[in-house]
mmCIF file of C-alpha atoms in Angstrom:
data_model
loop_
_atom_site.group_PDB
_atom_site.id
_atom_site.type_symbol
_atom_site.label_atom_id
_atom_site.label_comp_id
_atom_site.label_asym_id
_atom_site.label_seq_id
_atom_site.Cartn_x
_atom_site.Cartn_y
_atom_site.Cartn_z
ATOM 1 C CA MET A 18 16.441 23.276 -18.283
ATOM 2 C CA TYR A 19 13.250 25.033 -17.961
ATOM 3 C CA ILE A 20 10.767 25.512 -20.390
ATOM 4 C CA ILE A 21 8.495 28.390 -20.341
ATOM 5 C CA LEU A 22 4.915 27.976 -21.172
ATOM 6 C CA GLY A 23 3.764 30.009 -23.858
ATOM 7 C CA SER A 24 3.707 30.460 -27.463
ATOM 8 C CA THR A 25 7.762 30.048 -27.780
ATOM 9 C CA GLN A 26 7.447 26.698 -25.808
ATOM 10 C CA ILE A 27 6.475 24.599 -29.198
ATOM 11 C CA GLN A 28 10.217 25.850 -30.443
ATOM 12 C CA GLN A 29 11.563 25.090 -27.365
ATOM 13 C CA GLU A 30 9.909 21.658 -27.220
ATOM 14 C CA HIS A 31 11.259 20.599 -30.910
ATOM 15 C CA PHE A 32 15.010 21.633 -30.175
ATOM 16 C CA ILE A 33 15.068 19.621 -27.134
ATOM 17 C CA PHE A 34 13.559 16.678 -28.516
ATOM 18 C CA LEU A 35 16.351 16.968 -31.639
ATOM 19 C CA TYR A 36 18.989 17.824 -29.865
ATOM 20 C CA PHE A 37 19.303 16.244 -26.011
ATOM 21 C CA SER A 38 19.407 12.771 -24.902
ATOM 22 C CA LEU A 39 17.026 13.352 -21.545
ATOM 23 C CA LEU A 40 15.551 12.722 -18.867
ATOM 24 C CA LEU A 41 12.350 14.741 -18.943
ATOM 25 C CA PHE A 42 10.012 15.304 -15.596
ATOM 26 C CA VAL A 43 6.853 16.903 -16.011
ATOM 27 C CA ASP A 44 5.376 18.181 -12.441
ATOM 28 C CA GLU A 45 2.119 18.962 -12.011
ATOM 29 C CA ALA A 46 1.582 17.375 -15.489
ATOM 30 C CA ASP A 47 -2.071 17.484 -15.486
ATOM 31 C CA ALA A 48 -1.547 21.316 -16.132
ATOM 32 C CA PHE A 49 0.510 21.155 -18.898
ATOM 33 C CA LEU A 50 -0.712 17.439 -20.064
ATOM 34 C CA ARG A 51 -4.442 17.873 -19.816
ATOM 35 C CA LYS A 52 -7.324 16.542 -22.085
ATOM 36 C CA ARG A 53 -7.456 18.322 -25.176
ATOM 37 C CA THR A 54 -11.508 18.018 -25.059
ATOM 38 C CA GLU A 55 -11.761 20.741 -22.703
ATOM 39 C CA THR A 56 -12.470 24.184 -24.118
ATOM 40 C CA GLN A 57 -10.864 26.450 -21.546
ATOM 41 C CA MET A 58 -7.442 25.361 -23.283
ATOM 42 C CA SER A 59 -5.724 28.460 -25.072
ATOM 43 C CA GLU A 60 -4.435 27.759 -28.466
ATOM 44 C CA ASP A 61 -0.896 28.010 -27.379
ATOM 45 C CA MET A 62 -1.508 25.381 -24.833
ATOM 46 C CA ARG A 63 -3.225 23.206 -27.330
ATOM 47 C CA SER A 64 -0.262 23.970 -29.638
ATOM 48 C CA CYS A 65 2.160 22.836 -27.297
ATOM 49 C CA LEU A 66 0.632 19.865 -26.021
ATOM 50 C CA ASN A 67 0.282 18.514 -29.531
ATOM 51 C CA ALA A 68 4.245 19.046 -30.203
ATOM 52 C CA PHE A 69 4.775 17.047 -27.262
ATOM 53 C CA LEU A 70 2.745 14.333 -28.055
ATOM 54 C CA TYR A 71 4.530 14.397 -31.817
ATOM 55 C CA ARG A 72 7.900 13.852 -30.114
ATOM 56 C CA THR A 73 6.556 11.434 -27.573
ATOM 57 C CA GLY A 74 4.383 8.870 -29.912
ATOM 58 C CA GLU A 75 7.214 6.204 -30.430
ATOM 59 C CA SER A 76 10.021 4.720 -28.489
ATOM 60 C CA SER A 77 13.343 5.958 -27.740
ATOM 61 C CA LYS A 78 16.345 5.305 -26.145
ATOM 62 C CA ASN A 79 17.506 8.773 -26.092
ATOM 63 C CA MET A 80 14.649 10.018 -23.950
ATOM 64 C CA MET A 81 12.619 9.169 -20.736
ATOM 65 C CA LEU A 82 9.541 10.801 -19.692
ATOM 66 C CA VAL A 83 8.432 10.614 -16.279
ATOM 67 C CA MET A 84 5.325 12.716 -14.604
ATOM 68 C CA ALA A 85 3.757 13.626 -11.430
ATOM 69 C CA SER A 86 0.159 14.572 -11.020
ATOM 70 C CA ASN A 87 -2.145 14.576 -8.066
ATOM 71 C CA ARG A 88 -5.223 14.720 -10.995
ATOM 72 C CA PRO A 89 -4.066 11.694 -13.099
ATOM 73 C CA ASP A 90 -7.880 11.590 -14.446
ATOM 74 C CA HIS A 91 -7.263 15.008 -15.956
ATOM 75 C CA LEU A 92 -4.361 13.603 -18.356
ATOM 76 C CA ASP A 93 -5.091 13.445 -22.247
ATOM 77 C CA TRP A 94 -5.524 9.721 -23.207
ATOM 78 C CA ALA A 95 -2.608 9.860 -25.613
ATOM 79 C CA ILE A 96 -0.554 10.625 -22.696
ATOM 80 C CA ASN A 97 -1.624 7.851 -20.717
ATOM 81 C CA ASP A 98 -0.683 5.615 -23.620
ATOM 82 C CA ARG A 99 2.713 6.696 -23.461
ATOM 83 C CA LEU A 100 3.139 5.881 -19.825
ATOM 84 C CA ASP A 101 5.189 2.456 -19.520
ATOM 85 C CA GLU A 102 3.779 2.133 -15.862
ATOM 86 C CA MET A 103 2.154 4.128 -13.083
ATOM 87 C CA VAL A 104 2.915 4.727 -9.624
ATOM 88 C CA GLU A 105 0.802 6.061 -6.752
ATOM 89 C CA PHE A 106 2.072 7.122 -3.664
ATOM 90 C CA PRO A 107 -0.812 7.313 -0.994
ATOM 91 C CA LEU A 108 -0.835 9.321 1.960
ATOM 92 C CA PRO A 109 1.541 8.578 4.635
ATOM 93 C CA GLY A 110 -0.030 6.271 6.963
ATOM 94 C CA LEU A 111 0.699 6.518 10.561
ATOM 95 C CA GLU A 112 4.029 5.323 11.047
ATOM 96 C CA GLU A 113 5.395 7.495 7.997
ATOM 97 C CA ARG A 114 3.386 10.876 9.442
ATOM 98 C CA GLU A 115 5.371 9.963 12.741
ATOM 99 C CA GLN A 116 8.804 9.343 11.083
ATOM 100 C CA LEU A 117 8.172 12.679 9.149
ATOM 101 C CA LEU A 118 7.305 14.628 12.061
ATOM 102 C CA GLN A 119 10.126 13.257 13.758
ATOM 103 C CA LEU A 120 12.277 14.348 11.009
ATOM 104 C CA TYR A 121 11.418 17.889 10.638
ATOM 105 C CA TYR A 122 10.853 18.303 14.047
ATOM 106 C CA LYS A 123 14.423 17.532 14.641
ATOM 107 C CA LEU A 124 15.197 20.136 11.191
ATOM 108 C CA TYR A 125 13.207 23.068 12.039
ATOM 109 C CA VAL A 126 13.429 22.710 16.073
ATOM 110 C CA SER A 127 16.205 20.382 17.576
ATOM 111 C CA ASP A 128 18.947 21.261 15.297
ATOM 112 C CA LEU A 129 18.226 24.810 16.188
ATOM 113 C CA VAL A 130 18.521 24.118 19.639
ATOM 114 C CA GLU A 131 21.965 22.719 18.932
ATOM 115 C CA LYS A 132 22.902 25.779 17.205
ATOM 116 C CA GLY A 133 21.709 27.724 20.207
ATOM 117 C CA ASP A 134 19.398 29.435 17.889
ATOM 118 C CA ILE A 135 16.502 29.000 20.403
ATOM 119 C CA GLU A 136 15.676 26.931 23.707
ATOM 120 C CA VAL A 137 12.893 23.978 24.066
ATOM 121 C CA GLU A 138 11.034 23.577 27.112
ATOM 122 C CA GLU A 139 11.143 19.937 28.385
ATOM 123 C CA PHE A 140 8.472 17.619 26.919
ATOM 124 C CA ASP A 141 8.222 14.204 26.007
ATOM 125 C CA VAL A 142 8.668 15.078 22.302
ATOM 126 C CA ASP A 143 8.540 11.082 21.063
ATOM 127 C CA SER A 144 5.206 10.762 22.774
ATOM 128 C CA VAL A 145 3.837 14.219 21.802
ATOM 129 C CA LEU A 146 4.781 13.542 17.963
ATOM 130 C CA ARG A 147 3.350 10.293 18.372
ATOM 131 C CA ASP A 148 0.078 11.668 19.309
ATOM 132 C CA ILE A 149 0.228 14.410 16.684
ATOM 133 C CA ALA A 150 0.852 11.427 13.926
ATOM 134 C CA GLU A 151 -2.262 9.775 15.049
ATOM 135 C CA ARG A 152 -4.170 13.383 15.007
ATOM 136 C CA SER A 153 -3.032 13.927 11.351
ATOM 137 C CA GLU A 154 -4.420 10.883 9.366
ATOM 138 C CA GLY A 155 -5.061 12.429 5.864
ATOM 139 C CA PHE A 156 -2.121 14.711 6.172
ATOM 140 C CA SER A 157 0.276 14.675 3.194
ATOM 141 C CA GLY A 158 3.812 14.598 3.316
ATOM 142 C CA ARG A 159 3.904 18.497 2.255
ATOM 143 C CA GLU A 160 1.379 19.259 4.885
ATOM 144 C CA ILE A 161 3.566 17.655 7.775
ATOM 145 C CA SER A 162 6.530 19.405 6.203
ATOM 146 C CA LYS A 163 4.464 22.835 6.535
ATOM 147 C CA LEU A 164 4.049 22.042 10.496
ATOM 148 C CA GLY A 165 7.517 21.705 11.005
ATOM 149 C CA ILE A 166 8.278 24.983 9.014
ATOM 150 C CA ALA A 167 5.271 26.530 11.359
ATOM 151 C CA LEU A 168 7.275 25.425 14.358
ATOM 152 C CA GLN A 169 10.172 26.784 14.034
ATOM 153 C CA ALA A 170 8.162 30.195 13.424
ATOM 154 C CA SER A 171 6.720 29.652 16.336
ATOM 155 C CA ALA A 172 10.092 29.708 18.385
ATOM 156 C CA TYR A 173 11.644 32.551 16.715
ATOM 157 C CA ALA A 174 8.296 34.673 16.922
ATOM 158 C CA SER A 175 8.520 33.934 20.777
ATOM 159 C CA PRO A 176 9.558 36.654 22.666
ATOM 160 C CA ASP A 177 12.004 34.327 24.560
ATOM 161 C CA ARG A 178 12.719 32.171 21.455
ATOM 162 C CA THR A 179 11.788 29.187 23.698
ATOM 163 C CA PHE A 180 9.567 26.260 21.605
ATOM 164 C CA ARG A 181 7.042 24.988 23.900
ATOM 165 C CA PRO A 182 4.854 21.854 23.103
ATOM 166 C CA GLN A 183 1.800 23.987 23.275
ATOM 167 C CA MET A 184 3.068 26.207 20.324
ATOM 168 C CA LEU A 185 3.066 22.185 18.703
ATOM 169 C CA LEU A 186 -0.665 21.480 19.638
ATOM 170 C CA GLU A 187 -1.619 25.196 18.255
ATOM 171 C CA ARG A 188 -0.014 25.072 15.058
ATOM 172 C CA LEU A 189 -1.583 21.301 14.799
ATOM 173 C CA ALA A 190 -4.707 22.920 15.258
ATOM 174 C CA GLU A 191 -4.229 25.527 12.498
ATOM 175 C CA SER A 192 -2.903 22.668 10.033
ATOM 176 C CA LEU A 193 -5.952 20.308 10.916
ATOM 177 C CA ALA A 194 -8.253 23.225 10.183
ATOM 178 C CA ALA A 195 -6.653 23.761 6.844
ATOM 179 C CA ASN A 196 -6.481 20.126 5.912
ATOM 180 C CA LYS A 197 -10.258 20.452 7.125
ATOM 181 C CA GLN A 198 -10.913 23.165 4.500
ATOM 182 C CA LYS A 199 -8.982 21.820 1.963
ATOM 183 C CA SER A 200 -11.299 18.763 1.939
ATOM 184 C CA VAL A 201 -14.186 20.499 1.491
ATOM 185 C CA TRP A 202 -13.059 22.123 -1.555
ATOM 186 C CA LYS A 203 -12.286 18.999 -3.065
ATOM 187 C CA LYS A 204 -15.550 17.713 -2.033
ATOM 188 C CA HIS A 205 -17.246 20.626 -3.830
ATOM 189 C CA GLU A 206 -14.936 20.349 -6.750
ATOM 190 C CA GLY A 207 -15.433 16.203 -7.079
ATOM 191 C CA ILE A 208 -11.971 15.539 -6.250
ATOM 192 C CA GLU A 209 -12.093 13.940 -3.098
ATOM 193 C CA GLY A 210 -10.155 10.920 -2.563
ATOM 194 C CA LEU A 211 -7.296 11.753 -5.059
ATOM 195 C CA VAL A 212 -3.777 11.543 -3.435
ATOM 196 C CA GLY A 213 -1.595 14.312 -2.260
ATOM 197 C CA THR A 214 -4.496 16.900 -3.740
#
């Protein structure tokens, strides 16, 4: 079930909390459950937040609340009080990046070769992926996934539908540039160092 943000959300929230036992997952929680002291919050958003706080103010056997946020510092403090535990998921380290690259290379390139959809120019995949893992420090899992999708697009876009190692290096250069630009934006907004932003 999805809750639609806006003036009808308040009725939806009350209905859900009254009639369902649920595991409520709020992704990008900071967008919806941000601090009430912010002056840029609409009246509808403030009312929805207050309804949410009203319904989650006490322990319940009928509900478990799970939230994800890249900006936990933007959550209303009343929300933080309702969290029994906070778990930080840091950016992937070298081994995790290498495993993710292996996974996405298989998913977006190797599996297509097995199906006969594309060809691959021969190269030492493990060595190249290891090198890319070393060069992609600071990448999130999402950025690595997007790199994998870009590899697939490169293979399909080539005239002979052949994936070449040079394509991998070109897509990596593009991903590194995008990551660097995001770092500049984060630094400008004062959110440098927050995980997954």
